Short mmCIF file of C-alpha atoms (C1' of nucleotides) in Angstrom, two decimals:
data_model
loop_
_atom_site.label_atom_id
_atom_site.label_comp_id
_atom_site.label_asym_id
_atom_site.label_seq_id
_atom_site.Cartn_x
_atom_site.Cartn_y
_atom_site.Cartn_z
CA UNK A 1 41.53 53.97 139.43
CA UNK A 2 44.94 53.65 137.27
CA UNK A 3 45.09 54.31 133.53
CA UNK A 4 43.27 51.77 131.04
CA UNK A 5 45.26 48.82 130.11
CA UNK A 6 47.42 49.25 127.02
CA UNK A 7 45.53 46.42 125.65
CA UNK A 8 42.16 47.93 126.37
CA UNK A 9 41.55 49.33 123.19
CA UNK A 10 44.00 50.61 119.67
CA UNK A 11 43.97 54.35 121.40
CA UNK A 12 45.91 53.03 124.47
CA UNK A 13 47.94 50.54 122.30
CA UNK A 14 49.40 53.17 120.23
CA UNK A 15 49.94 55.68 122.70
CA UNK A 16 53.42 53.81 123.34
CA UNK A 17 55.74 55.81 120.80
CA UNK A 18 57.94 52.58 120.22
CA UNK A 19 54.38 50.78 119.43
CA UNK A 20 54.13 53.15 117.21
CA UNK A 21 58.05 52.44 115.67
CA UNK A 22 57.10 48.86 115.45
CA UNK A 23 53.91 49.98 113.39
CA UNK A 24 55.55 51.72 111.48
CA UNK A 25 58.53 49.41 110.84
CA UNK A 26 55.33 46.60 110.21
CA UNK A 27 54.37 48.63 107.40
CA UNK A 28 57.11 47.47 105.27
CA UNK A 29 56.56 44.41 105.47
CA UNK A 30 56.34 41.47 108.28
CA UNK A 31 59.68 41.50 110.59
CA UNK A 32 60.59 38.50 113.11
CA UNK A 33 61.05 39.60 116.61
CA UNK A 34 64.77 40.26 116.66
CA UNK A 35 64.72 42.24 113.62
CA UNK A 36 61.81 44.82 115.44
CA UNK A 37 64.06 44.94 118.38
CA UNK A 38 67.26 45.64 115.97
CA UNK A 39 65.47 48.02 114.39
CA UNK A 40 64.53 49.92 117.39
CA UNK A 41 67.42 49.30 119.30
CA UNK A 42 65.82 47.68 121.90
CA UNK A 43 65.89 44.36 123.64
CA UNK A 44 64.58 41.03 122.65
CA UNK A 45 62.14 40.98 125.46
CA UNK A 46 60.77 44.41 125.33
CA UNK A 47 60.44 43.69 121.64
CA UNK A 48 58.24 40.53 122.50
CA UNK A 49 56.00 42.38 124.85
CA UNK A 50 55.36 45.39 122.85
CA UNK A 51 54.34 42.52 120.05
CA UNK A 52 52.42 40.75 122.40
CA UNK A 53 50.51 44.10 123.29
CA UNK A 54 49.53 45.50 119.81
CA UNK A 55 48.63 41.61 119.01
CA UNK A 56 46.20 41.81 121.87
CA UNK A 57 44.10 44.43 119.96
CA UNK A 58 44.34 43.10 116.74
CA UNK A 59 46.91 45.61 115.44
CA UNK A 60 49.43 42.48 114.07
CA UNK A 61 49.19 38.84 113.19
CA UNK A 62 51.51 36.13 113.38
CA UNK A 63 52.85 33.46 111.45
CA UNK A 64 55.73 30.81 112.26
CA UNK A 65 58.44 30.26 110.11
CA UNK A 66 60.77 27.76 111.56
CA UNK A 67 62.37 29.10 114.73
CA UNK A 68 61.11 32.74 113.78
CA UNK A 69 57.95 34.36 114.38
CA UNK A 70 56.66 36.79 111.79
CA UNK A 71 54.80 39.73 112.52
CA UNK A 72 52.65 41.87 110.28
CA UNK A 73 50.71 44.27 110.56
CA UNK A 74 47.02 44.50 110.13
CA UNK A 75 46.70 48.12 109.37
CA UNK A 76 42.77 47.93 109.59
CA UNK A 77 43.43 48.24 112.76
CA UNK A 78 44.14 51.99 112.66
CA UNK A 79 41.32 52.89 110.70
CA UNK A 80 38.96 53.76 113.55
CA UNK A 81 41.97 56.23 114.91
CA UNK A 82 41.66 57.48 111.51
CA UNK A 83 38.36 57.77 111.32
CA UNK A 84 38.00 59.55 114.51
CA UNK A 85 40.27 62.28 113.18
CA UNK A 86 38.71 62.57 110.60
CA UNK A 87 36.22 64.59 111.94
CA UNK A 88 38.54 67.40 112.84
CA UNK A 89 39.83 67.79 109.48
CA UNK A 90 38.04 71.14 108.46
CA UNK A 91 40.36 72.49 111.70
CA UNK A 92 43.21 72.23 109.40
CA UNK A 93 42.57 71.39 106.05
CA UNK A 94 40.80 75.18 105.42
CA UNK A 95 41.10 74.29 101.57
CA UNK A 96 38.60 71.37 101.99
CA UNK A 97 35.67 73.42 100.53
CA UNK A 98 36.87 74.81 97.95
CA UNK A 99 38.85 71.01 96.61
CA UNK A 100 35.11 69.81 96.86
CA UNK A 101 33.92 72.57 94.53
CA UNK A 102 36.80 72.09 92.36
CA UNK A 103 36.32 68.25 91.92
CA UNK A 104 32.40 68.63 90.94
CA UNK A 105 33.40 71.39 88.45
CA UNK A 106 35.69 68.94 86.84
CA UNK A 107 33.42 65.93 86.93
CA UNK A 108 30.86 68.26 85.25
CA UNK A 109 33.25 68.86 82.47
CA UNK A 110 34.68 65.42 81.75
CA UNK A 111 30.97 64.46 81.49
CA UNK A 112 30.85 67.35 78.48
CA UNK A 113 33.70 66.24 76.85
CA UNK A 114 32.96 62.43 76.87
CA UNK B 1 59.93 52.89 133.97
CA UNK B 2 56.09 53.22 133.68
CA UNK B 3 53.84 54.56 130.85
CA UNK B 4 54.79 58.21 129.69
CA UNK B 5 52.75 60.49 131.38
CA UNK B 6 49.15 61.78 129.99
CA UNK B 7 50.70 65.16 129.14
CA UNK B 8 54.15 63.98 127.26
CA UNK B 9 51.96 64.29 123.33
CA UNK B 10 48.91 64.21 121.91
CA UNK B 11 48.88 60.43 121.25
CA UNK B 12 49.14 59.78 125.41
CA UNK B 13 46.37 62.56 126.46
CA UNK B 14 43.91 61.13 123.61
CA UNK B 15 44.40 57.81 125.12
CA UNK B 16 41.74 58.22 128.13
CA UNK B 17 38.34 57.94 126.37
CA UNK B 18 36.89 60.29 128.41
CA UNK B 19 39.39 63.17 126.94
CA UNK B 20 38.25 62.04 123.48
CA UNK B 21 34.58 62.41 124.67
CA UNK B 22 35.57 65.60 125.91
CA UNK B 23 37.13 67.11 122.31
CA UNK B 24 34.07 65.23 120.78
CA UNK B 25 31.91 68.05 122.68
CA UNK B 26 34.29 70.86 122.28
CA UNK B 27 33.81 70.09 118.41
CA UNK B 28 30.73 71.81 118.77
CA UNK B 29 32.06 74.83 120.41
CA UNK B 30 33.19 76.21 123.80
CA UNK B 31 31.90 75.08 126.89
CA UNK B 32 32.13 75.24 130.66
CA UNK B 33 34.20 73.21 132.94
CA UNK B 34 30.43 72.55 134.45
CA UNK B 35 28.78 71.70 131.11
CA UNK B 36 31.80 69.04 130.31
CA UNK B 37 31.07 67.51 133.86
CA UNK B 38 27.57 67.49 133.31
CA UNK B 39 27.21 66.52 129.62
CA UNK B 40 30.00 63.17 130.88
CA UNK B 41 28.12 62.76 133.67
CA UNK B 42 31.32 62.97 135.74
CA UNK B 43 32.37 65.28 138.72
CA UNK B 44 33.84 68.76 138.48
CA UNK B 45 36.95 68.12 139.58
CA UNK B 46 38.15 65.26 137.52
CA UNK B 47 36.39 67.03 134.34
CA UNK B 48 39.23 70.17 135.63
CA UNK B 49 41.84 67.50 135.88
CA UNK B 50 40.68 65.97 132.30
CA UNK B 51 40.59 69.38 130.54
CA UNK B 52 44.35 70.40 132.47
CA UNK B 53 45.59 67.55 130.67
CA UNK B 54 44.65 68.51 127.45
CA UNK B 55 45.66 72.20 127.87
CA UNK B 56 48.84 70.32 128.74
CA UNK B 57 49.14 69.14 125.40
CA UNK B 58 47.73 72.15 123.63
CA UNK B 59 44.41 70.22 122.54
CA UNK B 60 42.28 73.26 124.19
CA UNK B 61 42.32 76.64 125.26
CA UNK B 62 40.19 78.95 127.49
CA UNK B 63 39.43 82.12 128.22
CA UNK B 64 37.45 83.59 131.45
CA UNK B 65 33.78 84.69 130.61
CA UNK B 66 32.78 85.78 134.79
CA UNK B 67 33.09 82.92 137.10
CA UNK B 68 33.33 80.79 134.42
CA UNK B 69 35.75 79.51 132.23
CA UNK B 70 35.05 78.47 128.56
CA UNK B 71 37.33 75.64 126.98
CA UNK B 72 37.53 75.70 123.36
CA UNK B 73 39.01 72.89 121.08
CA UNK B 74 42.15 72.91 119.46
CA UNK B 75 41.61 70.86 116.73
CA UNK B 76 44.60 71.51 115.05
CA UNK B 77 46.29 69.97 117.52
CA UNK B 78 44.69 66.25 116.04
CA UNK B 79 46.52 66.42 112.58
CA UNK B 80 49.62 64.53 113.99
CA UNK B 81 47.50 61.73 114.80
CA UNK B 82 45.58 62.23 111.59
CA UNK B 83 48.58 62.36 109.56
CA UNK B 84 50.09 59.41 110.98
CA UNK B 85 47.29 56.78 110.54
CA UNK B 86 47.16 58.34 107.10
CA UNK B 87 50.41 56.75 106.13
CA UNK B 88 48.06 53.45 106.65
CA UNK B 89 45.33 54.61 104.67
CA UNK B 90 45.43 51.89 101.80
CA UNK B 91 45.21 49.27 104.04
CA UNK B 92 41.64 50.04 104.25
CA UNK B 93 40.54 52.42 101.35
CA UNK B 94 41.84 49.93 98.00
CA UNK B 95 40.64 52.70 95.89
CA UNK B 96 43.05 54.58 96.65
CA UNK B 97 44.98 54.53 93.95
CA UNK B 98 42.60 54.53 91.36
CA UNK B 99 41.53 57.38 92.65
CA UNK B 100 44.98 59.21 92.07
CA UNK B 101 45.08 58.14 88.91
CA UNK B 102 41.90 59.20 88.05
CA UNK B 103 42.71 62.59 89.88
CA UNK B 104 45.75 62.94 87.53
CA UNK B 105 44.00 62.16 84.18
CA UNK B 106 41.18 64.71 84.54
CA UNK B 107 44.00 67.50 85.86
CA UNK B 108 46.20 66.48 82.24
CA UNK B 109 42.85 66.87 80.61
CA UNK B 110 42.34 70.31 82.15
CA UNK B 111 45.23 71.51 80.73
CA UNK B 112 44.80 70.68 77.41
CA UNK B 113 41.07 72.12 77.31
CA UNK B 114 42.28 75.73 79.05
"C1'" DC C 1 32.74 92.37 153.48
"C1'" DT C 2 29.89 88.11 152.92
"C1'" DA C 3 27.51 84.61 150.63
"C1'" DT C 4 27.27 82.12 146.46
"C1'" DT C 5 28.70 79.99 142.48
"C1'" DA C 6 32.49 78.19 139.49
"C1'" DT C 7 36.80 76.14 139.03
"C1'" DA C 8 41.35 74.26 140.45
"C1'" DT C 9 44.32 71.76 143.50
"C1'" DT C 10 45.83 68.49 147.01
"C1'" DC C 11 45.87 64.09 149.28
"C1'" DC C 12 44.95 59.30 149.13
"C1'" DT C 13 44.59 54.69 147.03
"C1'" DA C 14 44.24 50.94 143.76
"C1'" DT C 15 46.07 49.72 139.54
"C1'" DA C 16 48.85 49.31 135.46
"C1'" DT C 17 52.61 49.74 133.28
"C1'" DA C 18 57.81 49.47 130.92
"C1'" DA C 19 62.34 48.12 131.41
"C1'" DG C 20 65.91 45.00 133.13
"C1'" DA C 21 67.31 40.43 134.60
"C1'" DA C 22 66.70 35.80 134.68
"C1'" DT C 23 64.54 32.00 132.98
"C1'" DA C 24 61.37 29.09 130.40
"C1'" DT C 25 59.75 27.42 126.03
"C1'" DG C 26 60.13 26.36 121.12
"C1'" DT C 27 62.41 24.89 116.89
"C1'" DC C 28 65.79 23.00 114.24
"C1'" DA C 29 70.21 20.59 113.07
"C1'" DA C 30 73.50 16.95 113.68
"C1'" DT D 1 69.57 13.58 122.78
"C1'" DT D 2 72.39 17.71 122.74
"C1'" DG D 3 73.62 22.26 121.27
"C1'" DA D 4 72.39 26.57 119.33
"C1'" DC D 5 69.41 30.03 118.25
"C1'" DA D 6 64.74 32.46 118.56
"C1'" DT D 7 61.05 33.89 121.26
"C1'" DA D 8 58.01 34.25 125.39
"C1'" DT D 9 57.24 34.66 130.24
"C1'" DT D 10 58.03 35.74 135.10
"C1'" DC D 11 59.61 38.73 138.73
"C1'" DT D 12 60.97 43.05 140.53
"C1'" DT D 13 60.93 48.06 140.80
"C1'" DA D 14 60.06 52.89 139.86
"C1'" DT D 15 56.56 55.68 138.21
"C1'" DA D 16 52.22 57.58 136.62
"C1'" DT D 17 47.83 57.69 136.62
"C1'" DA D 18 42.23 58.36 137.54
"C1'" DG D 19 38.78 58.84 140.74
"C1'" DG D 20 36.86 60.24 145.31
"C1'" DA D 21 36.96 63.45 149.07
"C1'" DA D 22 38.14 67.57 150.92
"C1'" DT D 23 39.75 71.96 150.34
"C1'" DA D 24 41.66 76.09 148.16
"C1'" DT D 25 41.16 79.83 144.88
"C1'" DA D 26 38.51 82.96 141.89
"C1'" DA D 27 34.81 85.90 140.55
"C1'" DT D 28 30.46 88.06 141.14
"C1'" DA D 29 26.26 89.88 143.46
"C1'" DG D 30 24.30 92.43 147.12
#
DNA sequence: CTATTATATTCCTATATAAGAATATGTCAA
DNA sequence: TTGACATATTCTTATATAGGAATATAATAG
Protein backbone atom coordinates (compact mmCIF):
# COMPACT_ATOMS: atom_id res chain seq x y z
CA UNK A 1 0.00 0.00 0.00
CA UNK A 2 1.45 3.70 -0.82
CA UNK A 3 1.07 6.64 1.57
CA UNK A 4 -2.56 8.19 2.17
CA UNK A 5 -3.62 10.68 -0.31
CA UNK A 6 -2.69 14.26 0.51
CA UNK A 7 -6.30 14.94 0.37
CA UNK A 8 -7.21 12.16 2.73
CA UNK A 9 -7.41 14.07 5.70
CA UNK A 10 -5.79 17.98 7.17
CA UNK A 11 -2.69 15.75 8.72
CA UNK A 12 -1.60 14.65 5.18
CA UNK A 13 -2.62 18.06 3.65
CA UNK A 14 -0.30 19.95 5.74
CA UNK A 15 2.47 17.72 5.79
CA UNK A 16 3.55 19.55 2.40
CA UNK A 17 5.85 22.44 3.88
CA UNK A 18 4.81 24.83 0.91
CA UNK A 19 1.01 23.88 2.00
CA UNK A 20 1.98 25.01 4.90
CA UNK A 21 3.64 28.58 3.22
CA UNK A 22 0.40 29.01 1.47
CA UNK A 23 -1.39 28.65 4.98
CA UNK A 24 0.44 30.71 6.30
CA UNK A 25 0.55 33.38 3.58
CA UNK A 26 -3.69 32.73 3.73
CA UNK A 27 -3.58 34.01 7.08
CA UNK A 28 -3.16 37.50 6.04
CA UNK A 29 -5.67 37.70 4.20
CA UNK A 30 -7.21 35.96 0.85
CA UNK A 31 -4.44 35.95 -2.12
CA UNK A 32 -5.36 35.09 -5.94
CA UNK A 33 -3.39 32.29 -7.34
CA UNK A 34 -0.49 34.17 -8.87
CA UNK A 35 0.13 36.15 -5.89
CA UNK A 36 0.56 32.51 -3.65
CA UNK A 37 2.84 31.37 -6.33
CA UNK A 38 4.81 34.93 -6.24
CA UNK A 39 4.96 34.68 -2.87
CA UNK A 40 6.47 31.33 -2.75
CA UNK A 41 8.38 31.54 -5.70
CA UNK A 42 6.84 28.92 -7.34
CA UNK A 43 4.94 28.29 -10.52
CA UNK A 44 1.45 29.09 -11.49
CA UNK A 45 0.54 25.49 -11.77
CA UNK A 46 2.08 24.08 -8.72
CA UNK A 47 0.41 27.02 -7.04
CA UNK A 48 -3.07 25.81 -8.44
CA UNK A 49 -2.59 22.27 -7.33
CA UNK A 50 -1.36 22.86 -3.92
CA UNK A 51 -4.79 25.17 -3.76
CA UNK A 52 -6.71 22.62 -5.21
CA UNK A 53 -5.32 20.10 -2.48
CA UNK A 54 -5.83 22.05 0.83
CA UNK A 55 -9.40 23.04 -0.84
CA UNK A 56 -10.12 19.36 -0.98
CA UNK A 57 -10.08 19.15 2.87
CA UNK A 58 -11.69 22.16 3.61
CA UNK A 59 -8.56 24.08 4.63
CA UNK A 60 -9.51 27.26 1.99
CA UNK A 61 -12.50 28.64 0.18
CA UNK A 62 -12.89 30.36 -2.92
CA UNK A 63 -14.42 33.24 -4.34
CA UNK A 64 -14.25 34.77 -8.03
CA UNK A 65 -13.43 38.12 -8.64
CA UNK A 66 -13.35 38.79 -12.29
CA UNK A 67 -10.55 36.83 -13.95
CA UNK A 68 -8.99 36.10 -10.37
CA UNK A 69 -9.73 33.51 -7.98
CA UNK A 70 -9.47 34.35 -4.30
CA UNK A 71 -8.38 32.08 -1.79
CA UNK A 72 -8.81 32.23 1.95
CA UNK A 73 -8.28 30.40 4.40
CA UNK A 74 -10.62 28.65 6.71
CA UNK A 75 -8.42 28.28 9.68
CA UNK A 76 -11.05 25.98 11.48
CA UNK A 77 -9.60 23.73 9.63
CA UNK A 78 -6.47 23.38 11.79
CA UNK A 79 -8.15 23.19 14.92
CA UNK A 80 -8.34 19.41 15.18
CA UNK A 81 -4.27 19.44 14.51
CA UNK A 82 -4.43 21.72 17.33
CA UNK A 83 -6.41 19.98 19.35
CA UNK A 84 -4.57 16.83 18.99
CA UNK A 85 -1.47 18.56 20.33
CA UNK A 86 -2.93 19.70 22.73
CA UNK A 87 -2.75 16.81 24.63
CA UNK A 88 0.99 16.75 24.80
CA UNK A 89 1.27 20.08 26.20
CA UNK A 90 2.25 19.17 29.90
CA UNK A 91 5.54 17.56 27.83
CA UNK A 92 6.62 21.04 27.42
CA UNK A 93 4.76 23.56 29.00
CA UNK A 94 6.17 22.25 32.77
CA UNK A 95 4.76 25.71 34.11
CA UNK A 96 1.15 24.62 33.25
CA UNK A 97 0.35 23.73 36.92
CA UNK A 98 1.47 26.16 38.61
CA UNK A 99 -0.30 29.17 35.79
CA UNK A 100 -3.54 27.15 36.81
CA UNK A 101 -2.91 27.76 40.51
CA UNK A 102 -1.93 31.20 39.86
CA UNK A 103 -5.11 32.13 37.82
CA UNK A 104 -7.63 30.66 40.64
CA UNK A 105 -5.63 32.61 43.29
CA UNK A 106 -6.30 35.71 41.34
CA UNK A 107 -9.92 35.04 40.48
CA UNK A 108 -10.33 34.46 44.27
CA UNK A 109 -9.04 37.88 44.92
CA UNK A 110 -10.77 40.01 42.30
CA UNK A 111 -13.93 38.37 43.73
CA UNK A 112 -12.69 40.09 47.33
CA UNK A 113 -12.06 43.22 46.00
CA UNK A 114 -15.27 43.63 43.85
CA UNK B 1 9.80 14.82 -7.35
CA UNK B 2 7.47 12.85 -4.98
CA UNK B 3 6.25 13.59 -1.39
CA UNK B 4 9.20 14.24 1.16
CA UNK B 5 9.94 11.26 2.81
CA UNK B 6 8.17 10.10 6.29
CA UNK B 7 11.39 10.90 8.18
CA UNK B 8 12.32 14.58 6.62
CA UNK B 9 10.12 16.45 10.08
CA UNK B 10 7.73 15.92 12.39
CA UNK B 11 4.83 17.25 10.27
CA UNK B 12 5.58 14.20 7.45
CA UNK B 13 6.04 11.21 10.17
CA UNK B 14 2.69 12.45 12.04
CA UNK B 15 1.02 12.24 8.78
CA UNK B 16 0.34 8.26 8.81
CA UNK B 17 -2.51 7.85 11.34
CA UNK B 18 -1.25 4.89 12.55
CA UNK B 19 2.07 6.82 13.94
CA UNK B 20 -0.36 9.22 15.66
CA UNK B 21 -2.18 6.15 17.18
CA UNK B 22 1.07 5.01 18.10
CA UNK B 23 2.27 8.43 20.23
CA UNK B 24 -1.47 8.37 21.41
CA UNK B 25 -0.36 5.03 23.37
CA UNK B 26 3.10 6.06 24.20
CA UNK B 27 1.26 9.06 26.04
CA UNK B 28 0.58 6.69 28.59
CA UNK B 29 4.03 5.45 29.00
CA UNK B 30 6.61 3.05 27.49
CA UNK B 31 5.74 0.10 25.75
CA UNK B 32 6.96 -2.83 23.69
CA UNK B 33 7.42 -3.06 20.04
CA UNK B 34 4.88 -6.23 20.76
CA UNK B 35 2.35 -4.27 22.86
CA UNK B 36 2.21 -1.37 19.96
CA UNK B 37 1.52 -4.29 17.41
CA UNK B 38 -0.90 -5.79 19.52
CA UNK B 39 -2.76 -2.81 21.06
CA UNK B 40 -3.03 -1.54 16.71
CA UNK B 41 -3.84 -4.73 15.91
CA UNK B 42 -1.09 -4.67 13.27
CA UNK B 43 2.00 -6.98 12.63
CA UNK B 44 5.38 -6.74 14.30
CA UNK B 45 7.22 -5.76 11.66
CA UNK B 46 5.43 -2.81 10.26
CA UNK B 47 4.76 -1.62 14.07
CA UNK B 48 9.17 -1.77 13.96
CA UNK B 49 9.02 0.06 10.71
CA UNK B 50 6.26 2.63 12.23
CA UNK B 51 8.21 3.24 15.48
CA UNK B 52 11.87 3.55 13.15
CA UNK B 53 10.18 6.31 11.60
CA UNK B 54 9.44 8.16 14.46
CA UNK B 55 12.85 7.57 16.15
CA UNK B 56 13.79 9.06 12.77
CA UNK B 57 12.29 12.16 13.65
CA UNK B 58 13.09 12.14 17.32
CA UNK B 59 9.27 11.59 18.36
CA UNK B 60 10.49 8.42 20.60
CA UNK B 61 13.21 6.84 22.23
CA UNK B 62 14.05 3.37 23.67
CA UNK B 63 16.02 1.67 25.76
CA UNK B 64 16.60 -2.35 26.02
CA UNK B 65 14.80 -3.95 29.11
CA UNK B 66 15.98 -8.09 28.09
CA UNK B 67 14.71 -9.16 24.80
CA UNK B 68 12.67 -6.40 24.71
CA UNK B 69 12.77 -3.02 23.78
CA UNK B 70 10.64 -0.23 25.45
CA UNK B 71 9.69 2.92 23.24
CA UNK B 72 8.96 5.93 25.13
CA UNK B 73 7.32 9.19 23.73
CA UNK B 74 8.96 12.22 22.99
CA UNK B 75 6.45 14.57 23.38
CA UNK B 76 8.43 17.43 23.16
CA UNK B 77 9.06 16.72 19.93
CA UNK B 78 4.97 17.85 19.11
CA UNK B 79 5.40 21.60 20.14
CA UNK B 80 6.42 22.59 16.51
CA UNK B 81 3.24 21.39 15.33
CA UNK B 82 1.54 22.79 18.39
CA UNK B 83 3.07 26.05 18.00
CA UNK B 84 2.29 26.40 14.51
CA UNK B 85 -1.52 25.77 14.46
CA UNK B 86 -1.36 28.12 17.42
CA UNK B 87 -0.63 31.05 15.20
CA UNK B 88 -4.40 30.06 13.96
CA UNK B 89 -5.84 29.88 17.22
CA UNK B 90 -8.44 32.83 16.92
CA UNK B 91 -9.90 31.49 14.10
CA UNK B 92 -11.62 29.17 16.34
CA UNK B 93 -11.36 30.37 20.06
CA UNK B 94 -13.14 34.33 19.55
CA UNK B 95 -12.47 34.75 23.14
CA UNK B 96 -9.36 35.06 22.72
CA UNK B 97 -8.83 38.31 23.14
CA UNK B 98 -11.02 39.06 25.78
CA UNK B 99 -9.34 36.81 27.52
CA UNK B 100 -5.93 38.79 27.25
CA UNK B 101 -7.44 41.62 28.20
CA UNK B 102 -8.96 40.32 31.02
CA UNK B 103 -5.54 38.56 31.85
CA UNK B 104 -3.90 42.05 31.77
CA UNK B 105 -6.44 43.94 33.97
CA UNK B 106 -6.36 41.52 36.93
CA UNK B 107 -2.19 41.42 36.59
CA UNK B 108 -2.41 45.77 36.72
CA UNK B 109 -4.72 45.13 39.61
CA UNK B 110 -2.19 42.85 41.32
CA UNK B 111 0.19 45.34 41.38
CA UNK B 112 -1.52 47.95 42.84
CA UNK B 113 -2.93 45.64 45.80
CA UNK B 114 0.88 44.13 46.61
C1' DC C 1 25.40 -24.57 22.37
C1' DT C 2 20.35 -24.77 21.34
C1' DA C 3 15.72 -23.48 21.51
C1' DT C 4 12.72 -19.71 22.24
C1' DT C 5 11.11 -15.26 22.24
C1' DA C 6 11.53 -10.36 20.69
C1' DT C 7 12.74 -7.16 17.33
C1' DA C 8 14.71 -5.36 12.95
C1' DT C 9 15.61 -5.62 8.11
C1' DT C 10 15.12 -6.89 3.27
C1' DC C 11 12.57 -7.72 -0.89
C1' DC C 12 8.49 -7.06 -3.49
C1' DT C 13 4.43 -4.56 -5.22
C1' DA C 14 0.68 -1.30 -5.75
C1' DT C 15 -0.07 3.36 -5.23
C1' DA C 16 0.40 8.27 -4.74
C1' DT C 17 2.61 12.01 -5.24
C1' DA C 18 5.19 16.85 -6.85
C1' DA C 19 7.29 19.26 -10.37
C1' DG C 20 7.80 20.54 -15.22
C1' DA C 21 5.80 21.14 -19.77
C1' DA C 22 2.10 21.75 -22.55
C1' DT C 23 -2.46 22.75 -23.02
C1' DA C 24 -7.25 23.71 -21.90
C1' DT C 25 -10.60 26.68 -19.80
C1' DG C 26 -12.35 31.07 -18.04
C1' DT C 27 -12.99 36.05 -17.92
C1' DC C 28 -12.82 40.47 -19.50
C1' DA C 29 -11.98 44.38 -22.76
C1' DA C 30 -12.31 46.52 -27.21
C1' DT D 1 -14.98 37.77 -32.31
C1' DT D 2 -10.20 38.46 -31.02
C1' DG D 3 -6.51 39.33 -27.87
C1' DA D 4 -4.70 39.25 -23.33
C1' DC D 5 -4.42 37.71 -18.91
C1' DA D 6 -5.63 34.34 -15.03
C1' DT D 7 -6.32 29.81 -13.63
C1' DA D 8 -6.99 24.74 -14.04
C1' DT D 9 -5.97 20.32 -15.98
C1' DT D 10 -3.46 16.62 -18.31
C1' DC D 11 0.63 13.93 -19.11
C1' DT D 12 5.06 12.29 -17.94
C1' DT D 13 8.70 10.95 -14.75
C1' DA D 14 11.37 10.16 -10.60
C1' DT D 15 10.68 8.94 -6.03
C1' DA D 16 8.83 7.39 -1.66
C1' DT D 17 6.06 4.94 0.70
C1' DA D 18 3.13 0.95 3.56
C1' DG D 19 2.04 -3.64 3.95
C1' DG D 20 2.96 -8.68 3.41
C1' DA D 21 6.27 -12.35 3.45
C1' DA D 22 10.47 -14.08 4.55
C1' DT D 23 14.51 -13.69 6.93
C1' DA D 24 18.16 -11.79 9.84
C1' DT D 25 19.70 -10.25 14.34
C1' DA D 26 19.46 -10.00 19.41
C1' DA D 27 18.84 -11.62 24.00
C1' DT D 28 17.71 -14.98 27.38
C1' DA D 29 16.88 -19.57 29.52
C1' DG D 30 18.37 -24.16 30.25
Amino acid sequence: MARSATTSDVFNAIAEAQRRQIIDLLSHGERSVNDVAAALGIRQPQASKHLRVLKEVDLVSVRGSGQQRLYRLNGEGLKPIHDWTMTFEHFWEESFDRLDEYLKQIQSKEKKND
